[in-house]
Short mmCIF file of N, CA and C in Angstrom, two decimals:
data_model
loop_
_atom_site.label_atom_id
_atom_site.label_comp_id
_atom_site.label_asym_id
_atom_site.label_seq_id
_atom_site.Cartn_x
_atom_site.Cartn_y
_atom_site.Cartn_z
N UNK A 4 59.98 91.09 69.84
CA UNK A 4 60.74 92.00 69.00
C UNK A 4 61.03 93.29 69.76
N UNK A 5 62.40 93.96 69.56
CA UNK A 5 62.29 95.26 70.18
C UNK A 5 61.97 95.81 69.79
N UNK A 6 61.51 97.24 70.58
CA UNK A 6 61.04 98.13 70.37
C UNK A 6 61.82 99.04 69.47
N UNK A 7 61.49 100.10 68.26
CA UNK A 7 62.33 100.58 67.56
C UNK A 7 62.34 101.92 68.52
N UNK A 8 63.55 102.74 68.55
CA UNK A 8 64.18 103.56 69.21
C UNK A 8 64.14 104.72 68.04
N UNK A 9 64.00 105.94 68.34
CA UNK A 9 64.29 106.82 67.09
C UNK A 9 65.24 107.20 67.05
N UNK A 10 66.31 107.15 68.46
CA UNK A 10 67.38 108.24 68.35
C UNK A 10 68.65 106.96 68.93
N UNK A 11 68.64 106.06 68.12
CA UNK A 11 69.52 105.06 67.85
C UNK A 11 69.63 104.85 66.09
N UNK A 12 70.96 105.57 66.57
CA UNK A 12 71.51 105.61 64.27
C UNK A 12 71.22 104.02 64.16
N UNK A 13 71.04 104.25 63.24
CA UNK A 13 71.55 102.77 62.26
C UNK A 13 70.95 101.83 63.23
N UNK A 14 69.84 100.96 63.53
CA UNK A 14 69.97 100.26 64.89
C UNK A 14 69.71 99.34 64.22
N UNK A 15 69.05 98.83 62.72
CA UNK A 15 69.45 97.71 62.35
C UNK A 15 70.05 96.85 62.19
N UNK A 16 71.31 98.08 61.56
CA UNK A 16 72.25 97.25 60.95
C UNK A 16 73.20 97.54 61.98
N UNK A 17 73.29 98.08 62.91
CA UNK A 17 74.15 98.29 63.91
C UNK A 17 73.66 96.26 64.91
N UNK A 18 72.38 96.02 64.73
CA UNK A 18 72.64 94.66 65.27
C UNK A 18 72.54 93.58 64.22
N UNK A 19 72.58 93.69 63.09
CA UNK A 19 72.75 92.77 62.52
C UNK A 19 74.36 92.50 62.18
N UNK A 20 75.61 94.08 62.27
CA UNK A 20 76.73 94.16 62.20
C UNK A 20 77.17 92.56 63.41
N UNK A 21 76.26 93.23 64.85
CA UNK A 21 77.29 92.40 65.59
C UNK A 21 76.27 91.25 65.66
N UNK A 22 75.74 90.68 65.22
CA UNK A 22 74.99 89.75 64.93
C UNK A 22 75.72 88.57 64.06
N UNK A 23 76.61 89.02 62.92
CA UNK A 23 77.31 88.68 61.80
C UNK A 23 78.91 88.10 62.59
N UNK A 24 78.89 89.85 63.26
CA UNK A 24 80.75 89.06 63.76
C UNK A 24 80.27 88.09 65.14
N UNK A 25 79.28 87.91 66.07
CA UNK A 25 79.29 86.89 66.81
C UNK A 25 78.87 85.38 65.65
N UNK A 26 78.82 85.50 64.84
CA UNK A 26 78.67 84.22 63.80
C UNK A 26 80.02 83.77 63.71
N UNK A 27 80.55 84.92 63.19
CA UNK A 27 81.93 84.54 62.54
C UNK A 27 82.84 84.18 64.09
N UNK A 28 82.92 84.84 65.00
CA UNK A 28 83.19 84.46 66.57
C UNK A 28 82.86 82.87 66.94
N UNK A 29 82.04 82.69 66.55
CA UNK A 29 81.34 81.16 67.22
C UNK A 29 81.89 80.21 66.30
N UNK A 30 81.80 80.90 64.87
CA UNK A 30 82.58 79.64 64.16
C UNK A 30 84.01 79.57 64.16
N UNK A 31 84.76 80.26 63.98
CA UNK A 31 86.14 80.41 63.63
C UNK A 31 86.79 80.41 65.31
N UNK A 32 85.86 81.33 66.60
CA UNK A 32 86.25 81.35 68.16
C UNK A 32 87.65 81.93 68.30
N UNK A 33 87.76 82.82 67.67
CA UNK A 33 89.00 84.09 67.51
C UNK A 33 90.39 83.33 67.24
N UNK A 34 90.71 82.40 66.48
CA UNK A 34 91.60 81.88 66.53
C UNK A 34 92.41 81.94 64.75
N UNK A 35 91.70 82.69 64.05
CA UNK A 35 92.41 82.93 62.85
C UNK A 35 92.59 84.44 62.87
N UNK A 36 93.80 84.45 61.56
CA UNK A 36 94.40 85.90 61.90
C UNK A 36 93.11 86.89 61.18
N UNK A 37 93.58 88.13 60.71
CA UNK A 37 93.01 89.29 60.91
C UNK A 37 92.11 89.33 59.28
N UNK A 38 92.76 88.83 58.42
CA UNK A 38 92.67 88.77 57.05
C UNK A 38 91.56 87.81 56.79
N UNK A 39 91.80 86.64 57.33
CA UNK A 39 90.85 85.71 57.39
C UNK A 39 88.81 85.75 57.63
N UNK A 40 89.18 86.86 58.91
CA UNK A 40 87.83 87.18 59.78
C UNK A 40 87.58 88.18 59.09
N UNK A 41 88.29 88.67 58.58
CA UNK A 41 87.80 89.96 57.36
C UNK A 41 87.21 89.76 56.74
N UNK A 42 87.58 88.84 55.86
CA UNK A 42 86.83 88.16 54.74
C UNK A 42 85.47 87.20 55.15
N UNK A 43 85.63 86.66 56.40
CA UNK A 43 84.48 85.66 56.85
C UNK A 43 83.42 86.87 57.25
N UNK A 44 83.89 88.14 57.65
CA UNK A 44 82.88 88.59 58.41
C UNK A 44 82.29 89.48 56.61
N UNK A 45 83.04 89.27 55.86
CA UNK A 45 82.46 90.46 54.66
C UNK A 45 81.45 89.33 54.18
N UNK A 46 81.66 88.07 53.81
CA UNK A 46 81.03 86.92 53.37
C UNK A 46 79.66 87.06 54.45
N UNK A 47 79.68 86.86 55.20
CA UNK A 47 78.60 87.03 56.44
C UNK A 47 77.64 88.38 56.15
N UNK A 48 77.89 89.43 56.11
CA UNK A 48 77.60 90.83 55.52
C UNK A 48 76.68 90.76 54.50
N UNK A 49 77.66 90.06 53.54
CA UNK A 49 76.73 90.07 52.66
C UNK A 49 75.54 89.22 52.19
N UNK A 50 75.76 88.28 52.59
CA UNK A 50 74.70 86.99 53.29
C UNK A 50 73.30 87.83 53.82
N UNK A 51 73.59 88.72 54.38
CA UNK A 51 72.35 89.85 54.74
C UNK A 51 71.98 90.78 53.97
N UNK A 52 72.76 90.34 52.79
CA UNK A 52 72.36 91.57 51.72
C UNK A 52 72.86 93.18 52.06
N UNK A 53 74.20 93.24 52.49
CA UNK A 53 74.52 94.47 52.55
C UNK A 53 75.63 94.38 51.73
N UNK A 54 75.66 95.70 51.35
CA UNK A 54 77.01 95.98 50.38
C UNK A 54 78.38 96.16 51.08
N UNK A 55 79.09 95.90 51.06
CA UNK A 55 80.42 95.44 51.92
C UNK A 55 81.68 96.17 50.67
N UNK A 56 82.04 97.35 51.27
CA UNK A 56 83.55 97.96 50.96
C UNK A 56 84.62 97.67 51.57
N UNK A 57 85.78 96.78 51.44
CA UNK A 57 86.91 96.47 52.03
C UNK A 57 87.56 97.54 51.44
N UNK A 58 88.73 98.22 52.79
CA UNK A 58 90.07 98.77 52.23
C UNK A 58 89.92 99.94 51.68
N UNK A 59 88.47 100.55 51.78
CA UNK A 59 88.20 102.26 51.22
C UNK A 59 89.15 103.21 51.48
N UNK A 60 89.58 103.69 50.42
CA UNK A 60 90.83 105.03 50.95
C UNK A 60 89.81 106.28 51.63
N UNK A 61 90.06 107.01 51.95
CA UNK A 61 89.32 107.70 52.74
C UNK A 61 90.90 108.58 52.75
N UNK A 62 90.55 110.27 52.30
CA UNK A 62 91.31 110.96 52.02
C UNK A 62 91.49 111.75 53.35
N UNK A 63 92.54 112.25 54.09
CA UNK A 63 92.01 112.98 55.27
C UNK A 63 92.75 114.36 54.97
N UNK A 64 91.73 115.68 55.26
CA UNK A 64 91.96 116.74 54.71
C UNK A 64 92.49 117.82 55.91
N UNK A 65 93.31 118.75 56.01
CA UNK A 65 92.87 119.91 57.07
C UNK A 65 93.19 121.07 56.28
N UNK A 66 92.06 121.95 56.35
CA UNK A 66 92.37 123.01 55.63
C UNK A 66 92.39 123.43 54.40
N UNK A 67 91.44 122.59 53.74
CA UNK A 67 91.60 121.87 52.31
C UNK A 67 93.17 121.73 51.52
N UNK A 68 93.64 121.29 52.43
CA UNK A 68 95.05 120.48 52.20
C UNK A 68 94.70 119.21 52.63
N UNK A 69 95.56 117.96 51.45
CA UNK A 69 94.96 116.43 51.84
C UNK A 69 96.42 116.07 52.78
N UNK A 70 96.64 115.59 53.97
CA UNK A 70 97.31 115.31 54.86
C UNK A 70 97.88 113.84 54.59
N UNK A 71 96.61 112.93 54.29
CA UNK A 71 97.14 111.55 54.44
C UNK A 71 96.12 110.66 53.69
N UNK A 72 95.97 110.01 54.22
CA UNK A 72 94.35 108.98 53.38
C UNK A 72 94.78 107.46 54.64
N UNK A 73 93.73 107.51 55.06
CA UNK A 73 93.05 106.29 56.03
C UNK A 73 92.37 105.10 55.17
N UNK A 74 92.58 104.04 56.02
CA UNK A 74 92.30 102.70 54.87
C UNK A 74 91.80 101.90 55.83
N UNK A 75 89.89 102.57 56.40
CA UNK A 75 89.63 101.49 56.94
C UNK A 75 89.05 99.83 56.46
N UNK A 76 88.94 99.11 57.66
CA UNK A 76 89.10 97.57 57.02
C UNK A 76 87.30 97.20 56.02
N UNK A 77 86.57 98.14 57.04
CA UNK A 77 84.98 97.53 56.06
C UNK A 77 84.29 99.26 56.32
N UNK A 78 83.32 99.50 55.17
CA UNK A 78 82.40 100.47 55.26
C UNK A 78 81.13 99.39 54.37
N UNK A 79 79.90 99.43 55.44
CA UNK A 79 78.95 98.98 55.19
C UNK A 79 77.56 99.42 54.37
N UNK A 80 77.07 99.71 54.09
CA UNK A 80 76.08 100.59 53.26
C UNK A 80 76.98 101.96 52.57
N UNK A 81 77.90 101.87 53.03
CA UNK A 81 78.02 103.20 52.56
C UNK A 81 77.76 104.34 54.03
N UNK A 82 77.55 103.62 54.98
CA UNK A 82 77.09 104.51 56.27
C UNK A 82 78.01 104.25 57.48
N UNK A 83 78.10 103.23 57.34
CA UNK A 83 78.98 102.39 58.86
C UNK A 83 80.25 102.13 58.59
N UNK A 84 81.25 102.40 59.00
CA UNK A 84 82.64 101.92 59.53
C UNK A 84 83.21 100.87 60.54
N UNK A 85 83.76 100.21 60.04
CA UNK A 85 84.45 99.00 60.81
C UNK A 85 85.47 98.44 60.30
N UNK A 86 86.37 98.85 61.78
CA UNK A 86 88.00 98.58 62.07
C UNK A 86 87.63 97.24 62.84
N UNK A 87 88.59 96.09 62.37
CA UNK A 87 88.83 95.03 62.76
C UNK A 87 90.25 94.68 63.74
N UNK A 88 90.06 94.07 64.51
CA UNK A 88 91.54 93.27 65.50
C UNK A 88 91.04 92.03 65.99
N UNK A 89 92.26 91.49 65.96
CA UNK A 89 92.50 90.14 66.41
C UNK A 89 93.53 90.15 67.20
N UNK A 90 93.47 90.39 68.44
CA UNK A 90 94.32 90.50 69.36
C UNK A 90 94.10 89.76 70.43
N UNK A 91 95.14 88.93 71.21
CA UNK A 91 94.78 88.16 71.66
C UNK A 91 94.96 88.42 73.10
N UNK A 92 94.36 87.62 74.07
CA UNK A 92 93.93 87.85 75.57
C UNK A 92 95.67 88.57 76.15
N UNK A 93 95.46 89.15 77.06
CA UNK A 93 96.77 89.63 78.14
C UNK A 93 96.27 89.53 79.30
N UNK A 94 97.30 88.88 80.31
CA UNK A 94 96.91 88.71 81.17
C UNK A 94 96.69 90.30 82.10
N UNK A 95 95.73 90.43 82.84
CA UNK A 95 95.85 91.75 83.59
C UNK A 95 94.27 91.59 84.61
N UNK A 96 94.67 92.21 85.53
CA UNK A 96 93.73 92.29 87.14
C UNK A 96 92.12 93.03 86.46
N UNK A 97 92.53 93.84 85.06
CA UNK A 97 91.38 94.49 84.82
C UNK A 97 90.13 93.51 84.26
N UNK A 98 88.89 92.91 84.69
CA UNK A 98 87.84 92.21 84.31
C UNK A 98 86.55 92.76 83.94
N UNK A 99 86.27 92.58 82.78
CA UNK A 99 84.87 92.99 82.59
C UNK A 99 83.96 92.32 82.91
N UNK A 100 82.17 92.50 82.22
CA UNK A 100 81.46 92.30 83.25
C UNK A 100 81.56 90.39 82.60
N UNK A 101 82.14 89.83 81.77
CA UNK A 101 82.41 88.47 81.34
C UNK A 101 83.29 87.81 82.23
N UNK A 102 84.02 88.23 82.80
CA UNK A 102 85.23 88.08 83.74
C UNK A 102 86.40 88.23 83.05
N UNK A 103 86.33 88.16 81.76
CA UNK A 103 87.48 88.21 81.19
C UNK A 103 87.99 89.67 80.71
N UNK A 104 89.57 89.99 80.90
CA UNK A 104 90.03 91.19 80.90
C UNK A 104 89.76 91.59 79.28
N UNK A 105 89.45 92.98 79.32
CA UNK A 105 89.21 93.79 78.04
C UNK A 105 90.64 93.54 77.31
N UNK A 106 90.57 93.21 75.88
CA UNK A 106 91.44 93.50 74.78
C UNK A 106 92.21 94.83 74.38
N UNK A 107 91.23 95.58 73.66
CA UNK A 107 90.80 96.28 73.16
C UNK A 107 91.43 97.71 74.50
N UNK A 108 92.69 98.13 73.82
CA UNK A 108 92.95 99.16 74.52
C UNK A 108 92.48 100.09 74.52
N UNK A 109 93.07 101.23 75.74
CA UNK A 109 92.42 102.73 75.21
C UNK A 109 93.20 103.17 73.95
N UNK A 110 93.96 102.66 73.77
CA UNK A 110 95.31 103.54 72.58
C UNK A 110 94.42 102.86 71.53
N UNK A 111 93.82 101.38 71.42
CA UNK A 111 92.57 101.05 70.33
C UNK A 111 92.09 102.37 69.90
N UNK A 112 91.34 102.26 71.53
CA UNK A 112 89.77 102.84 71.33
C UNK A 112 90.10 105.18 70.91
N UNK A 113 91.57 105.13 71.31
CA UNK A 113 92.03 106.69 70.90
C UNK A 113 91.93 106.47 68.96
N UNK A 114 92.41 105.57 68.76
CA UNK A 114 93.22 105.96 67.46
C UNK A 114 91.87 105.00 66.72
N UNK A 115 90.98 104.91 66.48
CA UNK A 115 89.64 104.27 66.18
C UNK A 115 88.43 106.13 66.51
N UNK A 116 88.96 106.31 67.44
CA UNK A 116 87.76 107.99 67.60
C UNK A 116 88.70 108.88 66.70
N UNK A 117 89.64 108.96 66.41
CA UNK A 117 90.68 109.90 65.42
C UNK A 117 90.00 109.45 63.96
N UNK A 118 90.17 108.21 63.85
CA UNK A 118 89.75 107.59 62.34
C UNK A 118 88.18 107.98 62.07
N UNK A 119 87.46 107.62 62.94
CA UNK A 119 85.85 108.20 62.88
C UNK A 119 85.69 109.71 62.62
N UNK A 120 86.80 110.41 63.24
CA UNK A 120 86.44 111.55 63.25
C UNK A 120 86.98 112.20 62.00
N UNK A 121 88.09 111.71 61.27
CA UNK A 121 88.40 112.35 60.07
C UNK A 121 87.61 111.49 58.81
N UNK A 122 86.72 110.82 59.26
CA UNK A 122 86.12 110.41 58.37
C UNK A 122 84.38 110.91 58.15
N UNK A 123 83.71 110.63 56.86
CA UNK A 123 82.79 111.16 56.57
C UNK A 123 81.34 110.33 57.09
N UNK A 124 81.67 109.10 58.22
CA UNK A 124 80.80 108.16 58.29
C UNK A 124 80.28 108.60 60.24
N UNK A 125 79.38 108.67 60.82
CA UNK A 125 78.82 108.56 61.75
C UNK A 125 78.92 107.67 62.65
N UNK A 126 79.02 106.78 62.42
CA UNK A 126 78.35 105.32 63.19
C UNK A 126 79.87 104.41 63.08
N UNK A 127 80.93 104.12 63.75
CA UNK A 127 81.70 103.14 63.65
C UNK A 127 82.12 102.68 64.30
N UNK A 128 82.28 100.86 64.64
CA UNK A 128 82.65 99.62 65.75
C UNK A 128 83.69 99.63 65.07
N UNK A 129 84.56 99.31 66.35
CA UNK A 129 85.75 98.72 66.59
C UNK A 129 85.98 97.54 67.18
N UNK A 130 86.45 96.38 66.58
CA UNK A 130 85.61 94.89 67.06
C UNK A 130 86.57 94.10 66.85
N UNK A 131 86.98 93.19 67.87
CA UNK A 131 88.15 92.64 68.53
C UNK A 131 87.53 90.94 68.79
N UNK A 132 88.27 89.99 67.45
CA UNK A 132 87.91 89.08 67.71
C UNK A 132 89.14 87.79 68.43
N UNK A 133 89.14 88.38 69.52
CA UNK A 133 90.24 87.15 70.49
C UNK A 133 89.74 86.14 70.66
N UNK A 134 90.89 85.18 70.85
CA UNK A 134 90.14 83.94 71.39
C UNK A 134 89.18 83.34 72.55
N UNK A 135 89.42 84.70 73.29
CA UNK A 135 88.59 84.40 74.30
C UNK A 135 87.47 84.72 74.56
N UNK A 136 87.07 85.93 73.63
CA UNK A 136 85.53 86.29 73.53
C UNK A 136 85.80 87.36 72.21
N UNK A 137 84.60 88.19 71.95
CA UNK A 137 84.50 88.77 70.76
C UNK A 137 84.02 90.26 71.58
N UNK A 138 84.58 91.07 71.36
CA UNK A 138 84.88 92.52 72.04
C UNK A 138 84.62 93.63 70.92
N UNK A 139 83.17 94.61 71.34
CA UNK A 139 82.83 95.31 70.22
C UNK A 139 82.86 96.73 70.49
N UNK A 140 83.58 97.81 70.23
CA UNK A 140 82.74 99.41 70.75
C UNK A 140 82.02 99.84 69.39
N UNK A 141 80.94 100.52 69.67
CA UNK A 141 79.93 101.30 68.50
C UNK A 141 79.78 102.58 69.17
N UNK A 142 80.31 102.91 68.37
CA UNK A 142 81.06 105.08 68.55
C UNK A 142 80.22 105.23 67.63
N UNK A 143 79.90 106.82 68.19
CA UNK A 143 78.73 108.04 67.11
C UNK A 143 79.85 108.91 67.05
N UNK A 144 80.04 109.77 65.77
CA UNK A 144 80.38 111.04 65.58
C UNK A 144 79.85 111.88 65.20
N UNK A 145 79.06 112.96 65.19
CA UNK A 145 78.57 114.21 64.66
C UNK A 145 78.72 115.26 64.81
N UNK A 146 78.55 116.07 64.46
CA UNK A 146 78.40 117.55 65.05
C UNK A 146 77.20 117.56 66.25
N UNK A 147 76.83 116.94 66.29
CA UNK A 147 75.20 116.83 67.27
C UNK A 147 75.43 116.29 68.08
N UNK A 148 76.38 115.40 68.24
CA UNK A 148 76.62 114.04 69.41
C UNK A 148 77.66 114.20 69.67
N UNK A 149 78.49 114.72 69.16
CA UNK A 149 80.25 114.68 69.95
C UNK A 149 80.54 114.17 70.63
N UNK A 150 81.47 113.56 70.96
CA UNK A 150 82.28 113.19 72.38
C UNK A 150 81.48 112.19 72.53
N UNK A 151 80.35 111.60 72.38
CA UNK A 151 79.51 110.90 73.30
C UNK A 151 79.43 109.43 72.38
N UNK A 152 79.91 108.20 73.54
CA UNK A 152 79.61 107.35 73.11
C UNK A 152 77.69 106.42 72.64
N UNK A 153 78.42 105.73 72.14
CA UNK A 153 77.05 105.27 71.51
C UNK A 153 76.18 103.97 72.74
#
């Protein structure tokens, strides 16, 4: 068993999150659309006994003026955020340490730290189920941690 960490948020459910979407990865192997794995991965979720919010409006404010409202795809306890994609492989020279080239752009991974950040949740993956592998980032936001990935 690992060792518990104190200054790892959420580290439970932060591996039981990707614990759930490599389930739904192995069964389905990134080949259904976006709606589908949504639902397999909320079914999965809750299978662990977590409470699973699809589609939360999430109001975004500046200035106590409301600007817009964000509609991410899952909020988990009430603590965790998760944006879903299904995007599929491109060919390109860039390889990770799988061999296979990253999905999951920076323009993803920009507009996923914008959404975290106008939102009221800490802890949120951005998780990319292609057919060729299952691609996860787990971002912190706080006032305490800024900038700094997880």
């Amino acid at each position: 068993m690992k060792e518990k960490r104190d200054d790892f948020l959420y580290e439970k459910e932060s591996y039981d999150i990707i614990e759930a979407c490599r389930e739904v990865w192995q069964e389905f192997g990134g080949s259904f659309k976006e709606a589908i794995v949504d639902k397999a991965l909320e079914i999965t979720l809750r299978g662990r006994d977590y409470k699973v919010e699809s589609q939360k409006r999430i109001d975004i404010y500046f200035r106590g003026e409301k600007l817009g409202t964000y509609i991410p795809d899952k909020i988990v306890n009430g603590i965790i955020l998760i944006e879903i994609k299904c995007k599929p492989f491109i060919a390109s020279k860039m390889l990770d340490i799988s061999g296979v080239p990253p999905v999951i752009t920076k323009e993803d991974e920009r507009q996923f730290w914008h959404y975290l950040k106008a939102s009221p949740y800490k802890l949120g993956f951005l998780i990319n189920f292609s057919p060729q592998k299952l691609e996860f980032k787990r971002r912190i936001y706080d006032k305490a941690r800024k900038n700094q990935p997880a």
